[in-house]
Coordinates of C-alpha atoms in Angstrom, one line a residue:
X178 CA -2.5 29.3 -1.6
X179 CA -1.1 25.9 -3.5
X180 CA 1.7 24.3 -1.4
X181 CA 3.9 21.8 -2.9
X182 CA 6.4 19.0 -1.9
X183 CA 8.4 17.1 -4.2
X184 CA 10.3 14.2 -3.8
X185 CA 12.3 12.4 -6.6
X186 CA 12.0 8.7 -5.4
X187 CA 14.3 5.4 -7.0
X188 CA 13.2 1.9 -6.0
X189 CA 15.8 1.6 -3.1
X190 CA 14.8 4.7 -1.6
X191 CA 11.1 3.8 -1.3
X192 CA 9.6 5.5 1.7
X193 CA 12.4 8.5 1.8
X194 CA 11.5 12.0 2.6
X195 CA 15.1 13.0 2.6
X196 CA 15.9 15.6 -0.6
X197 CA 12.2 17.0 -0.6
X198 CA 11.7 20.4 -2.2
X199 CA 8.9 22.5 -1.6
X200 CA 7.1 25.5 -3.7
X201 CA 4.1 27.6 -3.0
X202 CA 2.0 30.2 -4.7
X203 CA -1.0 32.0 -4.1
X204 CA -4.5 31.0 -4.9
X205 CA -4.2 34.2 -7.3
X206 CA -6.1 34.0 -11.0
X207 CA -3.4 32.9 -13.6
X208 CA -0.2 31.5 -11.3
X209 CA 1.6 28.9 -12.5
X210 CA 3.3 25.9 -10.8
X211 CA 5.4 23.7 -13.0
X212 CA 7.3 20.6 -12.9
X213 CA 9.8 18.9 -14.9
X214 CA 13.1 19.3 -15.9
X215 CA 13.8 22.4 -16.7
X216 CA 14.6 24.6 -14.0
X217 CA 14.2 27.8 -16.2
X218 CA 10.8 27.5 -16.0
X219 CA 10.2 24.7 -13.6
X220 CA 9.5 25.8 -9.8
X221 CA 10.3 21.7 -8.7
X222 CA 12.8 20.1 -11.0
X223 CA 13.6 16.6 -11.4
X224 CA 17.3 15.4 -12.3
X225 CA 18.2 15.7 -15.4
X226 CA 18.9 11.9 -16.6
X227 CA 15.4 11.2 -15.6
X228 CA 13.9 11.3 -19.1
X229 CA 10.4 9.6 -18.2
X230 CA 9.6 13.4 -17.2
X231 CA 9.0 16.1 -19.7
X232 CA 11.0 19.0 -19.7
X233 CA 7.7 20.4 -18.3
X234 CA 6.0 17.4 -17.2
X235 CA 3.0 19.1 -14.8
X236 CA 1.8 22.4 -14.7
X237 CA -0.6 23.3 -12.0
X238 CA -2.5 26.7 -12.6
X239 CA -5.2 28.9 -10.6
X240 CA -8.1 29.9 -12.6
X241 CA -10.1 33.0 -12.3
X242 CA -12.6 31.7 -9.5
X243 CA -9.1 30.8 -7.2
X244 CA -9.1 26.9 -7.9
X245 CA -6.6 24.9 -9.0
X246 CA -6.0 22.4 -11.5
X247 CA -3.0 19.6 -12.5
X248 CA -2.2 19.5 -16.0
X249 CA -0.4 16.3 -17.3
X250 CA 1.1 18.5 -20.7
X251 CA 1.4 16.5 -23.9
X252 CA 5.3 16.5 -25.1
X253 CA 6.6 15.8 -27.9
X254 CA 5.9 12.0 -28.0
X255 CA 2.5 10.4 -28.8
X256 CA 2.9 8.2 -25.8
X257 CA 4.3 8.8 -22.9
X258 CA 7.1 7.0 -21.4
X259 CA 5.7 7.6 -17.7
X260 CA 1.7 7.0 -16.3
X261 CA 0.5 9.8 -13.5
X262 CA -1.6 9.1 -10.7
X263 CA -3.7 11.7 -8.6
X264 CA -4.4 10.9 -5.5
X265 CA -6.4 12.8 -2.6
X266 CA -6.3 12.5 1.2
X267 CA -8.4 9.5 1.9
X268 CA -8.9 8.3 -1.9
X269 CA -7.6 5.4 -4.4
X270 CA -5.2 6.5 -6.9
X271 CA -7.1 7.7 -10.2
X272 CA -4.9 8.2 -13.7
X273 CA -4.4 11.4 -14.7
X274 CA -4.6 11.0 -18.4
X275 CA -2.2 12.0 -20.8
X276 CA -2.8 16.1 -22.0
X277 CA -5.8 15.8 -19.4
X278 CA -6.7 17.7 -16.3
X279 CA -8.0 17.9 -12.6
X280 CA -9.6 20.7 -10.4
X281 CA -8.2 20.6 -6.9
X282 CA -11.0 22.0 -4.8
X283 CA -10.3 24.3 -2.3
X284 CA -9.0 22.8 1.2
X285 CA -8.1 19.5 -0.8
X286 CA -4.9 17.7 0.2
X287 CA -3.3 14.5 -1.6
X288 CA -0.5 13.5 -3.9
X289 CA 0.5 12.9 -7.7
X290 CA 2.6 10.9 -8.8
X291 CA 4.7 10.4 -11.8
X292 CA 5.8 7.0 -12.4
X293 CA 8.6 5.3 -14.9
X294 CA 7.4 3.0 -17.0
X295 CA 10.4 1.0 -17.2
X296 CA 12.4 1.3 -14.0
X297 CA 11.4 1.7 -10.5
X298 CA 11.3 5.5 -9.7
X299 CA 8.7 8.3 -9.4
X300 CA 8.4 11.4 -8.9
X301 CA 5.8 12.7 -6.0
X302 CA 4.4 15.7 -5.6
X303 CA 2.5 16.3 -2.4
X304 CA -0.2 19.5 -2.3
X305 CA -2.3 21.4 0.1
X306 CA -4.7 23.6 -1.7
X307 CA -5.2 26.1 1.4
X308 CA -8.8 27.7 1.5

């Protein structure tokens, strides 16, 4: 099972927990988290004005051996107007690079975070990969 929390964060709320919204799926070949903007396909949506995010900014997907992966999807812009940051339990931030991926191994805990490039507001996305 993949847990998620998401939090959409502005500079003055720094810190804040209130507004959190929370997804989950089981660690079943070929389901699908997704985040962004578009809550027809997006499990966690961000607000709408907040253009830095794709209309599906993050996709996080169980492969056939029960792991999952983050995937930063490429949108329609050769650079993005946002940087994302993984982050697990214990760890430094590491960029996530832009179209790139990273496994979450089983039991793994920690955070990404999708970050404005020209105001102060992110997007964080907590997970729990349960074993």
């Amino acid at each position: 099972m993949l847990e998620l929390t998401m939090a959409s964060v502005t500079g003055a709320d720094s810190g804040a927990t209130a507004g959190m919204l929370m997804a989950d799926a089981p660690s079943e070949p070929g389901a699908v988290l997704r985040v962004g903007r578009d809550r027809n396909v997006c499990r966690l949506a961000t607000p709408d004005d907040w253009l830095f995010v794709s209309r599906v900014h993050l996709e996080f997907r169980c492969g056939q051996d029960g792991v999952w992966s983050v995937f930063w999807l490429r949108g329609s812009h050769d650079e993005p107007s946002s940087e994302v940051r993984l982050t697990l339990t214990g760890g430094e931030p590491q960029p996530l690079v832009y179209g790139g991926a990273a496994a979450l191994a089983p039991g793994a805990s920690g955070e990404v975070v999708v970050l404005d490039r020209n105001e102060p507001r992110s997007v964080n996305v907590g997970f729990y990969h349960e074993l």
